[in-house]
Amino acid sequence: MKGRWFVGDDIPMNILSRLSTKTLHFFKLVSKDWFNLISDRSFAKLQLKRSEPVSGFFFQEVFEWTDDMDVETINYIPVAGEGVNVCQTVLDFLPDNVVILSLNNGLICCRTTFPNSHPMIYVCNPLNKQWTSLMWPSLPKICSIALAFDPFRDSMDFTLIALRIEVVETYRVEVADEEGYETDDEEEYCFFFHIYSSKNRSWRESNESCKCNHTVTKNKGVLVDGDLYWLIDHAYGVLMFDHHNELSCLVSAPIPPQEFTYTPEMCIGESKGKLNYVMISEHGLQLWVLEDHFASKWDLKFCASLDELERENLTVLFNLEEKIQRQFSRMVNGWKDPSEVDPLAFKDGVMLVRVATSFYLYEFGMGKMKKLCDVSTLGPKALFSPIVVPYTMSLAPVA
């Protein structure tokens, strides 16, 4: 029950909902009335409509050569302030060590670390430390589980999408090299979608499936206006799944991969209700916005050449084009060294990017890079395909 001061009065709700999420979290301690109001689901939903800036990034190392063992440490990199203190205890309220799977609207989806005889999935809010759990689905070849939490369309319920991949065909192709042509095996994959509803507390398989010649890579499961997007490797585009209507499609990349001398580095993220595609290549830094996923229509919103990036960040970037060329000349059996510049995660015009052995915050439109931390702070495997997700605080309760 709300206190007498709040009965029939929307003014306190409207005023308080304009404050930052972090401030409101501390305001719960003011009185029982304030605690009840700020904890109320209708207030949390109202406050979620407020544009909350990215507060930080969750970063977790990955064992590159095995799927059977996980790195237990999770780093939280805040973006505010001058001196950044990386925290490794943000998710310590959970009963198990976990691997982060997906995040949106302040909720995090994660699973218990492997090996584990009884793997679990957790959905939690690190701000209020609320969480719920369910058993890991007994499905083969799961390559991603994504969280869809959209309180404006689905009340406070959440949905999980398990993306399962199978090889449906293997065929031989001719590949050109310096000595002529050789044959190689190519595989065609098919993605299948399994849906979990927190309202029904059950999994079901969708009738929808999608064929693709490539698999998904970093920034798995980005939610944009009710649709989920996964980045396809080798710059081939994005996989989209509309879980409300159970429709999927492959969205072509803004620039075909054949247009590049060297494979670009990419990440995807949400901003202003649209999917954004960040690309760093020999053409420079580009930010594309998806206008129509069925037509693969992209608009270029930002572009800066490698020379422009170097001039704006003289103490951070230098000889980028030469370093990109040198990196690919050292490729052996398809393996290449970690990229000199790697965009790791994007949200609301802000990007976490690794440059050599340091991590920086880059704000599109500002042009400057702010150093956050070094690779040595995050762990010895921080260079190799880490899990990185942007985090925005919310008061959303977890049922």
PDB file of C-alpha atoms in Angstrom, residues 69-319:
ATOM      1  CA  MET A  69      35.086 -24.758 -19.519  1.00  0.00           C
ATOM      2  CA  ASP A  70      34.351 -21.124 -18.622  1.00  0.00           C
ATOM      3  CA  VAL A  71      36.175 -18.200 -17.063  1.00  0.00           C
ATOM      4  CA  GLU A  72      34.400 -17.443 -13.795  1.00  0.00           C
ATOM      5  CA  THR A  73      35.448 -13.806 -13.311  1.00  0.00           C
ATOM      6  CA  ILE A  74      33.056 -11.102 -14.557  1.00  0.00           C
ATOM      7  CA  ASN A  75      34.386  -7.545 -14.795  1.00  0.00           C
ATOM      8  CA  TYR A  76      32.132  -4.498 -14.643  1.00  0.00           C
ATOM      9  CA  ILE A  77      33.685  -1.419 -16.282  1.00  0.00           C
ATOM     10  CA  PRO A  78      31.888   1.818 -15.267  1.00  0.00           C
ATOM     11  CA  VAL A  79      32.097   4.702 -17.707  1.00  0.00           C
ATOM     12  CA  ALA A  80      31.498   7.695 -15.414  1.00  0.00           C
ATOM     13  CA  GLY A  81      34.277   9.657 -13.756  1.00  0.00           C
ATOM     14  CA  GLU A  82      37.930  10.092 -14.519  1.00  0.00           C
ATOM     15  CA  GLY A  83      39.424   7.239 -12.532  1.00  0.00           C
ATOM     16  CA  VAL A  84      37.726   3.995 -13.573  1.00  0.00           C
ATOM     17  CA  ASN A  85      37.639   1.232 -10.967  1.00  0.00           C
ATOM     18  CA  VAL A  86      36.804  -2.142 -12.484  1.00  0.00           C
ATOM     19  CA  CYS A  87      34.543  -4.198 -10.190  1.00  0.00           C
ATOM     20  CA  GLN A  88      34.387  -8.004 -10.088  1.00  0.00           C
ATOM     21  CA  THR A  89      31.646  -8.470  -7.468  1.00  0.00           C
ATOM     22  CA  VAL A  90      28.535  -7.006  -9.135  1.00  0.00           C
ATOM     23  CA  LEU A  91      26.906 -10.424  -9.656  1.00  0.00           C
ATOM     24  CA  ASP A  92      28.132 -12.026  -6.433  1.00  0.00           C
ATOM     25  CA  PHE A  93      24.563 -12.081  -5.071  1.00  0.00           C
ATOM     26  CA  LEU A  94      23.780 -15.007  -7.406  1.00  0.00           C
ATOM     27  CA  PRO A  95      24.202 -18.491  -5.886  1.00  0.00           C
ATOM     28  CA  ASP A  96      26.547 -19.713  -8.664  1.00  0.00           C
ATOM     29  CA  ASN A  97      29.375 -18.493 -10.861  1.00  0.00           C
ATOM     30  CA  VAL A  98      27.862 -17.493 -14.180  1.00  0.00           C
ATOM     31  CA  VAL A  99      28.528 -16.660 -17.816  1.00  0.00           C
ATOM     32  CA  ILE A 100      26.693 -13.644 -19.234  1.00  0.00           C
ATOM     33  CA  LEU A 101      24.417 -14.448 -22.175  1.00  0.00           C
ATOM     34  CA  SER A 102      22.339 -11.343 -22.870  1.00  0.00           C
ATOM     35  CA  LEU A 103      21.190  -8.048 -21.365  1.00  0.00           C
ATOM     36  CA  ASN A 104      18.508  -5.429 -21.998  1.00  0.00           C
ATOM     37  CA  ASN A 105      16.464  -2.852 -20.086  1.00  0.00           C
ATOM     38  CA  GLY A 106      18.502  -3.434 -16.949  1.00  0.00           C
ATOM     39  CA  LEU A 107      18.027  -7.217 -16.716  1.00  0.00           C
ATOM     40  CA  ILE A 108      20.825  -9.723 -17.280  1.00  0.00           C
ATOM     41  CA  CYS A 109      20.447 -13.289 -18.535  1.00  0.00           C
ATOM     42  CA  CYS A 110      23.265 -15.653 -17.599  1.00  0.00           C
ATOM     43  CA  ARG A 111      23.970 -19.341 -17.095  1.00  0.00           C
ATOM     44  CA  THR A 112      26.028 -21.341 -14.637  1.00  0.00           C
ATOM     45  CA  THR A 113      29.617 -21.935 -15.669  1.00  0.00           C
ATOM     46  CA  PHE A 114      30.601 -25.207 -17.318  1.00  0.00           C
ATOM     47  CA  PRO A 115      31.357 -27.937 -16.444  1.00  0.00           C
ATOM     48  CA  ASN A 116      28.184 -28.344 -14.401  1.00  0.00           C
ATOM     49  CA  SER A 117      26.001 -31.416 -13.853  1.00  0.00           C
ATOM     50  CA  HIS A 118      22.855 -29.304 -13.311  1.00  0.00           C
ATOM     51  CA  PRO A 119      23.246 -26.123 -15.385  1.00  0.00           C
ATOM     52  CA  MET A 120      20.854 -23.281 -14.650  1.00  0.00           C
ATOM     53  CA  ILE A 121      19.798 -20.031 -16.291  1.00  0.00           C
ATOM     54  CA  TYR A 122      19.474 -16.892 -14.160  1.00  0.00           C
ATOM     55  CA  VAL A 123      17.658 -13.669 -15.022  1.00  0.00           C
ATOM     56  CA  CYS A 124      18.543 -10.923 -12.582  1.00  0.00           C
ATOM     57  CA  ASN A 125      18.641  -7.199 -11.892  1.00  0.00           C
ATOM     58  CA  PRO A 126      22.065  -6.299 -10.439  1.00  0.00           C
ATOM     59  CA  LEU A 127      20.736  -3.023  -9.014  1.00  0.00           C
ATOM     60  CA  ASN A 128      18.071  -4.466  -6.695  1.00  0.00           C
ATOM     61  CA  LYS A 129      19.730  -7.921  -6.599  1.00  0.00           C
ATOM     62  CA  GLN A 130      16.513  -9.724  -7.509  1.00  0.00           C
ATOM     63  CA  TRP A 131      16.767 -12.914  -9.558  1.00  0.00           C
ATOM     64  CA  THR A 132      14.872 -15.907 -10.815  1.00  0.00           C
ATOM     65  CA  SER A 133      16.148 -19.188 -12.237  1.00  0.00           C
ATOM     66  CA  LEU A 134      15.210 -22.037 -14.555  1.00  0.00           C
ATOM     67  CA  MET A 135      16.865 -25.214 -15.756  1.00  0.00           C
ATOM     68  CA  TRP A 136      19.126 -25.084 -18.793  1.00  0.00           C
ATOM     69  CA  PRO A 137      17.086 -26.454 -21.742  1.00  0.00           C
ATOM     70  CA  SER A 138      17.962 -29.984 -22.845  1.00  0.00           C
ATOM     71  CA  LEU A 139      18.572 -28.938 -26.446  1.00  0.00           C
ATOM     72  CA  PRO A 140      21.584 -29.864 -28.588  1.00  0.00           C
ATOM     73  CA  LYS A 141      23.893 -27.346 -30.240  1.00  0.00           C
ATOM     74  CA  ILE A 142      22.651 -24.144 -28.579  1.00  0.00           C
ATOM     75  CA  CYS A 143      24.811 -21.300 -29.874  1.00  0.00           C
ATOM     76  CA  SER A 144      23.054 -18.445 -28.069  1.00  0.00           C
ATOM     77  CA  ILE A 145      20.325 -17.666 -25.535  1.00  0.00           C
ATOM     78  CA  ALA A 146      18.992 -14.128 -25.746  1.00  0.00           C
ATOM     79  CA  LEU A 147      16.805 -12.167 -23.355  1.00  0.00           C
ATOM     80  CA  ALA A 148      13.817 -10.190 -24.628  1.00  0.00           C
ATOM     81  CA  PHE A 149      12.555  -7.922 -21.845  1.00  0.00           C
ATOM     82  CA  ASP A 150      10.295  -5.212 -23.228  1.00  0.00           C
ATOM     83  CA  PRO A 151       8.037  -3.825 -20.450  1.00  0.00           C
ATOM     84  CA  PHE A 152       6.210  -1.534 -22.872  1.00  0.00           C
ATOM     85  CA  ARG A 153       4.911  -4.455 -24.952  1.00  0.00           C
ATOM     86  CA  ASP A 154       5.021  -7.454 -22.625  1.00  0.00           C
ATOM     87  CA  SER A 155       4.243  -6.011 -19.184  1.00  0.00           C
ATOM     88  CA  MET A 156       7.017  -7.083 -16.798  1.00  0.00           C
ATOM     89  CA  ASP A 157       7.305 -10.601 -18.216  1.00  0.00           C
ATOM     90  CA  PHE A 158      10.414 -11.667 -20.098  1.00  0.00           C
ATOM     91  CA  THR A 159      11.092 -14.052 -22.957  1.00  0.00           C
ATOM     92  CA  LEU A 160      14.178 -16.139 -23.703  1.00  0.00           C
ATOM     93  CA  ILE A 161      15.133 -17.204 -27.217  1.00  0.00           C
ATOM     94  CA  ALA A 162      17.443 -20.203 -27.523  1.00  0.00           C
ATOM     95  CA  LEU A 163      19.155 -20.177 -30.898  1.00  0.00           C
ATOM     96  CA  ARG A 164      20.018 -23.710 -32.022  1.00  0.00           C
ATOM     97  CA  ILE A 165      22.226 -24.395 -35.022  1.00  0.00           C
ATOM     98  CA  GLU A 166      22.563 -27.519 -37.171  1.00  0.00           C
ATOM     99  CA  VAL A 167      24.623 -28.331 -40.234  1.00  0.00           C
ATOM    100  CA  VAL A 168      22.146 -29.246 -42.985  1.00  0.00           C
ATOM    101  CA  GLU A 169      24.548 -29.648 -45.911  1.00  0.00           C
ATOM    102  CA  THR A 170      28.277 -29.998 -46.598  1.00  0.00           C
ATOM    103  CA  TYR A 171      29.683 -29.358 -50.063  1.00  0.00           C
ATOM    104  CA  ARG A 172      33.053 -28.914 -51.786  1.00  0.00           C
ATOM    105  CA  VAL A 173      34.174 -25.577 -53.191  1.00  0.00           C
ATOM    106  CA  GLU A 174      37.268 -24.353 -55.006  1.00  0.00           C
ATOM    107  CA  VAL A 175      39.326 -21.789 -53.099  1.00  0.00           C
ATOM    108  CA  ALA A 176      41.996 -19.672 -54.793  1.00  0.00           C
ATOM    109  CA  ASP A 177      45.407 -19.282 -53.161  1.00  0.00           C
ATOM    110  CA  GLU A 178      48.914 -18.222 -54.269  1.00  0.00           C
ATOM    111  CA  GLU A 179      49.574 -21.626 -55.860  1.00  0.00           C
ATOM    112  CA  GLY A 180      46.311 -21.852 -57.778  1.00  0.00           C
ATOM    113  CA  TYR A 181      43.108 -23.536 -56.594  1.00  0.00           C
ATOM    114  CA  GLU A 182      42.356 -26.101 -53.932  1.00  0.00           C
ATOM    115  CA  THR A 183      39.106 -27.666 -52.761  1.00  0.00           C
ATOM    116  CA  ASP A 184      37.659 -27.032 -49.333  1.00  0.00           C
ATOM    117  CA  ASP A 185      34.603 -28.132 -47.362  1.00  0.00           C
ATOM    118  CA  GLU A 186      31.837 -25.556 -46.884  1.00  0.00           C
ATOM    119  CA  GLU A 187      28.870 -26.030 -44.577  1.00  0.00           C
ATOM    120  CA  GLU A 188      25.342 -24.688 -44.747  1.00  0.00           C
ATOM    121  CA  TYR A 189      23.713 -24.081 -41.387  1.00  0.00           C
ATOM    122  CA  CYS A 190      20.122 -23.803 -40.277  1.00  0.00           C
ATOM    123  CA  PHE A 191      19.040 -21.820 -37.219  1.00  0.00           C
ATOM    124  CA  PHE A 192      16.115 -23.004 -35.108  1.00  0.00           C
ATOM    125  CA  PHE A 193      14.367 -20.925 -32.460  1.00  0.00           C
ATOM    126  CA  HIS A 194      13.132 -22.131 -29.058  1.00  0.00           C
ATOM    127  CA  ILE A 195      11.041 -19.751 -26.948  1.00  0.00           C
ATOM    128  CA  TYR A 196      10.687 -19.561 -23.159  1.00  0.00           C
ATOM    129  CA  SER A 197       7.957 -17.469 -21.541  1.00  0.00           C
ATOM    130  CA  SER A 198       8.344 -16.368 -17.924  1.00  0.00           C
ATOM    131  CA  LYS A 199       4.561 -16.073 -17.791  1.00  0.00           C
ATOM    132  CA  ASN A 200       4.022 -19.743 -18.715  1.00  0.00           C
ATOM    133  CA  ARG A 201       7.393 -20.953 -17.360  1.00  0.00           C
ATOM    134  CA  SER A 202       7.839 -23.354 -20.268  1.00  0.00           C
ATOM    135  CA  TRP A 203       9.851 -23.816 -23.483  1.00  0.00           C
ATOM    136  CA  ARG A 204       8.417 -24.480 -26.916  1.00  0.00           C
ATOM    137  CA  GLU A 205       9.954 -24.783 -30.385  1.00  0.00           C
ATOM    138  CA  SER A 206       8.988 -22.249 -33.030  1.00  0.00           C
ATOM    139  CA  ASN A 207       8.032 -23.456 -36.505  1.00  0.00           C
ATOM    140  CA  GLU A 208      10.356 -20.804 -37.909  1.00  0.00           C
ATOM    141  CA  SER A 209      13.880 -21.627 -39.111  1.00  0.00           C
ATOM    142  CA  CYS A 210      16.493 -19.789 -41.130  1.00  0.00           C
ATOM    143  CA  LYS A 211      19.294 -21.115 -43.368  1.00  0.00           C
ATOM    144  CA  CYS A 212      22.670 -19.388 -43.409  1.00  0.00           C
ATOM    145  CA  ASN A 213      26.204 -20.122 -44.606  1.00  0.00           C
ATOM    146  CA  HIS A 214      27.738 -18.656 -41.447  1.00  0.00           C
ATOM    147  CA  THR A 215      27.227 -18.707 -37.702  1.00  0.00           C
ATOM    148  CA  VAL A 216      26.706 -15.948 -35.131  1.00  0.00           C
ATOM    149  CA  THR A 217      29.467 -14.052 -33.388  1.00  0.00           C
ATOM    150  CA  LYS A 218      29.903 -11.379 -30.665  1.00  0.00           C
ATOM    151  CA  ASN A 219      27.148  -9.163 -29.217  1.00  0.00           C
ATOM    152  CA  LYS A 220      24.675 -12.010 -29.340  1.00  0.00           C
ATOM    153  CA  GLY A 221      20.986 -11.242 -29.027  1.00  0.00           C
ATOM    154  CA  VAL A 222      20.498  -7.459 -29.276  1.00  0.00           C
ATOM    155  CA  LEU A 223      16.867  -6.430 -28.643  1.00  0.00           C
ATOM    156  CA  VAL A 224      15.508  -3.612 -30.817  1.00  0.00           C
ATOM    157  CA  ASP A 225      11.833  -2.654 -30.785  1.00  0.00           C
ATOM    158  CA  GLY A 226      10.747  -6.192 -29.915  1.00  0.00           C
ATOM    159  CA  ASP A 227      13.033  -7.923 -32.450  1.00  0.00           C
ATOM    160  CA  LEU A 228      16.245  -9.797 -31.671  1.00  0.00           C
ATOM    161  CA  TYR A 229      19.376  -9.481 -33.804  1.00  0.00           C
ATOM    162  CA  TRP A 230      22.562 -11.561 -33.929  1.00  0.00           C
ATOM    163  CA  LEU A 231      25.730 -10.538 -35.747  1.00  0.00           C
ATOM    164  CA  ILE A 232      26.808 -13.009 -38.468  1.00  0.00           C
ATOM    165  CA  ASP A 233      30.547 -13.682 -38.689  1.00  0.00           C
ATOM    166  CA  HIS A 234      32.839 -12.674 -41.563  1.00  0.00           C
ATOM    167  CA  ALA A 235      30.865  -9.432 -42.154  1.00  0.00           C
ATOM    168  CA  TYR A 236      27.965 -11.177 -43.883  1.00  0.00           C
ATOM    169  CA  GLY A 237      25.206  -9.360 -42.018  1.00  0.00           C
ATOM    170  CA  VAL A 238      22.693  -9.896 -39.228  1.00  0.00           C
ATOM    171  CA  LEU A 239      20.174 -12.592 -38.273  1.00  0.00           C
ATOM    172  CA  MET A 240      16.779 -11.176 -37.190  1.00  0.00           C
ATOM    173  CA  PHE A 241      14.011 -12.940 -35.254  1.00  0.00           C
ATOM    174  CA  ASP A 242      10.649 -11.362 -34.436  1.00  0.00           C
ATOM    175  CA  HIS A 243       9.559 -13.494 -31.481  1.00  0.00           C
ATOM    176  CA  HIS A 244       6.053 -12.013 -31.361  1.00  0.00           C
ATOM    177  CA  ASN A 245       5.177 -13.040 -34.921  1.00  0.00           C
ATOM    178  CA  GLU A 246       7.835 -15.777 -35.145  1.00  0.00           C
ATOM    179  CA  LEU A 247       9.411 -14.512 -38.340  1.00  0.00           C
ATOM    180  CA  SER A 248      13.103 -14.486 -39.185  1.00  0.00           C
ATOM    181  CA  CYS A 249      15.322 -13.176 -41.951  1.00  0.00           C
ATOM    182  CA  LEU A 250      18.948 -12.574 -42.851  1.00  0.00           C
ATOM    183  CA  VAL A 251      19.799  -8.890 -43.172  1.00  0.00           C
ATOM    184  CA  SER A 252      22.673  -8.238 -45.558  1.00  0.00           C
ATOM    185  CA  ALA A 253      25.587  -6.177 -44.243  1.00  0.00           C
ATOM    186  CA  PRO A 254      25.663  -2.473 -45.223  1.00  0.00           C
ATOM    187  CA  ILE A 255      28.696  -3.170 -47.417  1.00  0.00           C
ATOM    188  CA  PRO A 256      29.242  -6.627 -49.001  1.00  0.00           C
ATOM    189  CA  PRO A 257      32.334  -8.376 -47.591  1.00  0.00           C
ATOM    190  CA  GLN A 258      33.742  -8.673 -51.128  1.00  0.00           C
ATOM    191  CA  GLU A 259      34.243  -4.881 -51.101  1.00  0.00           C
ATOM    192  CA  PHE A 260      36.965  -5.121 -48.451  1.00  0.00           C
ATOM    193  CA  THR A 261      40.592  -6.070 -48.870  1.00  0.00           C
ATOM    194  CA  TYR A 262      40.658  -7.118 -45.226  1.00  0.00           C
ATOM    195  CA  THR A 263      37.738  -8.434 -43.175  1.00  0.00           C
ATOM    196  CA  PRO A 264      36.403  -5.518 -41.077  1.00  0.00           C
ATOM    197  CA  GLU A 265      35.793  -5.620 -37.328  1.00  0.00           C
ATOM    198  CA  MET A 266      32.159  -5.089 -36.332  1.00  0.00           C
ATOM    199  CA  CYS A 267      29.642  -4.967 -33.529  1.00  0.00           C
ATOM    200  CA  ILE A 268      25.920  -4.197 -33.329  1.00  0.00           C
ATOM    201  CA  GLY A 269      23.796  -2.387 -30.763  1.00  0.00           C
ATOM    202  CA  GLU A 270      20.622  -0.399 -30.176  1.00  0.00           C
ATOM    203  CA  SER A 271      20.141   3.366 -30.231  1.00  0.00           C
ATOM    204  CA  LYS A 272      16.898   5.362 -30.407  1.00  0.00           C
ATOM    205  CA  GLY A 273      14.859   2.260 -31.108  1.00  0.00           C
ATOM    206  CA  LYS A 274      16.921   1.140 -34.123  1.00  0.00           C
ATOM    207  CA  LEU A 275      19.683  -1.359 -34.812  1.00  0.00           C
ATOM    208  CA  ASN A 276      23.121   0.168 -35.318  1.00  0.00           C
ATOM    209  CA  TYR A 277      26.011  -1.553 -37.111  1.00  0.00           C
ATOM    210  CA  VAL A 278      29.533  -0.372 -36.249  1.00  0.00           C
ATOM    211  CA  MET A 279      32.309  -1.207 -38.685  1.00  0.00           C
ATOM    212  CA  ILE A 280      36.054  -0.507 -38.639  1.00  0.00           C
ATOM    213  CA  SER A 281      37.934  -1.298 -41.853  1.00  0.00           C
ATOM    214  CA  GLU A 282      40.443   0.167 -44.278  1.00  0.00           C
ATOM    215  CA  HIS A 283      37.646   2.657 -45.115  1.00  0.00           C
ATOM    216  CA  GLY A 284      37.647   3.968 -41.531  1.00  0.00           C
ATOM    217  CA  LEU A 285      34.999   3.966 -38.817  1.00  0.00           C
ATOM    218  CA  GLN A 286      31.386   3.766 -39.995  1.00  0.00           C
ATOM    219  CA  LEU A 287      28.060   3.733 -38.152  1.00  0.00           C
ATOM    220  CA  TRP A 288      25.076   2.387 -40.078  1.00  0.00           C
ATOM    221  CA  VAL A 289      21.412   2.414 -38.955  1.00  0.00           C
ATOM    222  CA  LEU A 290      18.964  -0.266 -40.104  1.00  0.00           C
ATOM    223  CA  GLU A 291      15.807   1.280 -41.595  1.00  0.00           C
ATOM    224  CA  ASP A 292      14.141  -1.863 -43.030  1.00  0.00           C
ATOM    225  CA  HIS A 293      15.286  -5.358 -42.077  1.00  0.00           C
ATOM    226  CA  PHE A 294      13.326  -7.207 -44.773  1.00  0.00           C
ATOM    227  CA  ALA A 295      14.796  -4.971 -47.500  1.00  0.00           C
ATOM    228  CA  SER A 296      18.263  -4.820 -45.866  1.00  0.00           C
ATOM    229  CA  LYS A 297      18.104  -1.032 -46.088  1.00  0.00           C
ATOM    230  CA  TRP A 298      20.817   0.810 -44.137  1.00  0.00           C
ATOM    231  CA  ASP A 299      21.544   4.531 -43.722  1.00  0.00           C
ATOM    232  CA  LEU A 300      25.083   5.744 -43.089  1.00  0.00           C
ATOM    233  CA  LYS A 301      24.939   8.032 -40.020  1.00  0.00           C
ATOM    234  CA  PHE A 302      28.636   8.518 -39.327  1.00  0.00           C
ATOM    235  CA  CYS A 303      31.886   8.041 -41.209  1.00  0.00           C
ATOM    236  CA  ALA A 304      35.465   8.944 -40.322  1.00  0.00           C
ATOM    237  CA  SER A 305      38.553   7.866 -42.245  1.00  0.00           C
ATOM    238  CA  LEU A 306      41.495   6.226 -40.501  1.00  0.00           C
ATOM    239  CA  ASP A 307      43.455   9.479 -40.931  1.00  0.00           C
ATOM    240  CA  GLU A 308      40.656  11.482 -39.291  1.00  0.00           C
ATOM    241  CA  LEU A 309      40.506   9.067 -36.356  1.00  0.00           C
ATOM    242  CA  GLU A 310      44.267   9.364 -35.900  1.00  0.00           C
ATOM    243  CA  ARG A 311      44.192  13.193 -36.000  1.00  0.00           C
ATOM    244  CA  GLU A 312      41.435  13.304 -33.357  1.00  0.00           C
ATOM    245  CA  ASN A 313      43.240  10.813 -31.096  1.00  0.00           C
ATOM    246  CA  LEU A 314      46.948  11.360 -31.656  1.00  0.00           C
ATOM    247  CA  THR A 315      48.005   9.786 -28.342  1.00  0.00           C
ATOM    248  CA  VAL A 316      45.962   6.617 -28.988  1.00  0.00           C
ATOM    249  CA  LEU A 317      45.928   5.885 -32.733  1.00  0.00           C
ATOM    250  CA  PHE A 318      48.773   5.940 -35.241  1.00  0.00           C
ATOM    251  CA  ASN A 319      49.691   4.068 -38.452  1.00  0.00           C
TER     252      ASN A 319
END
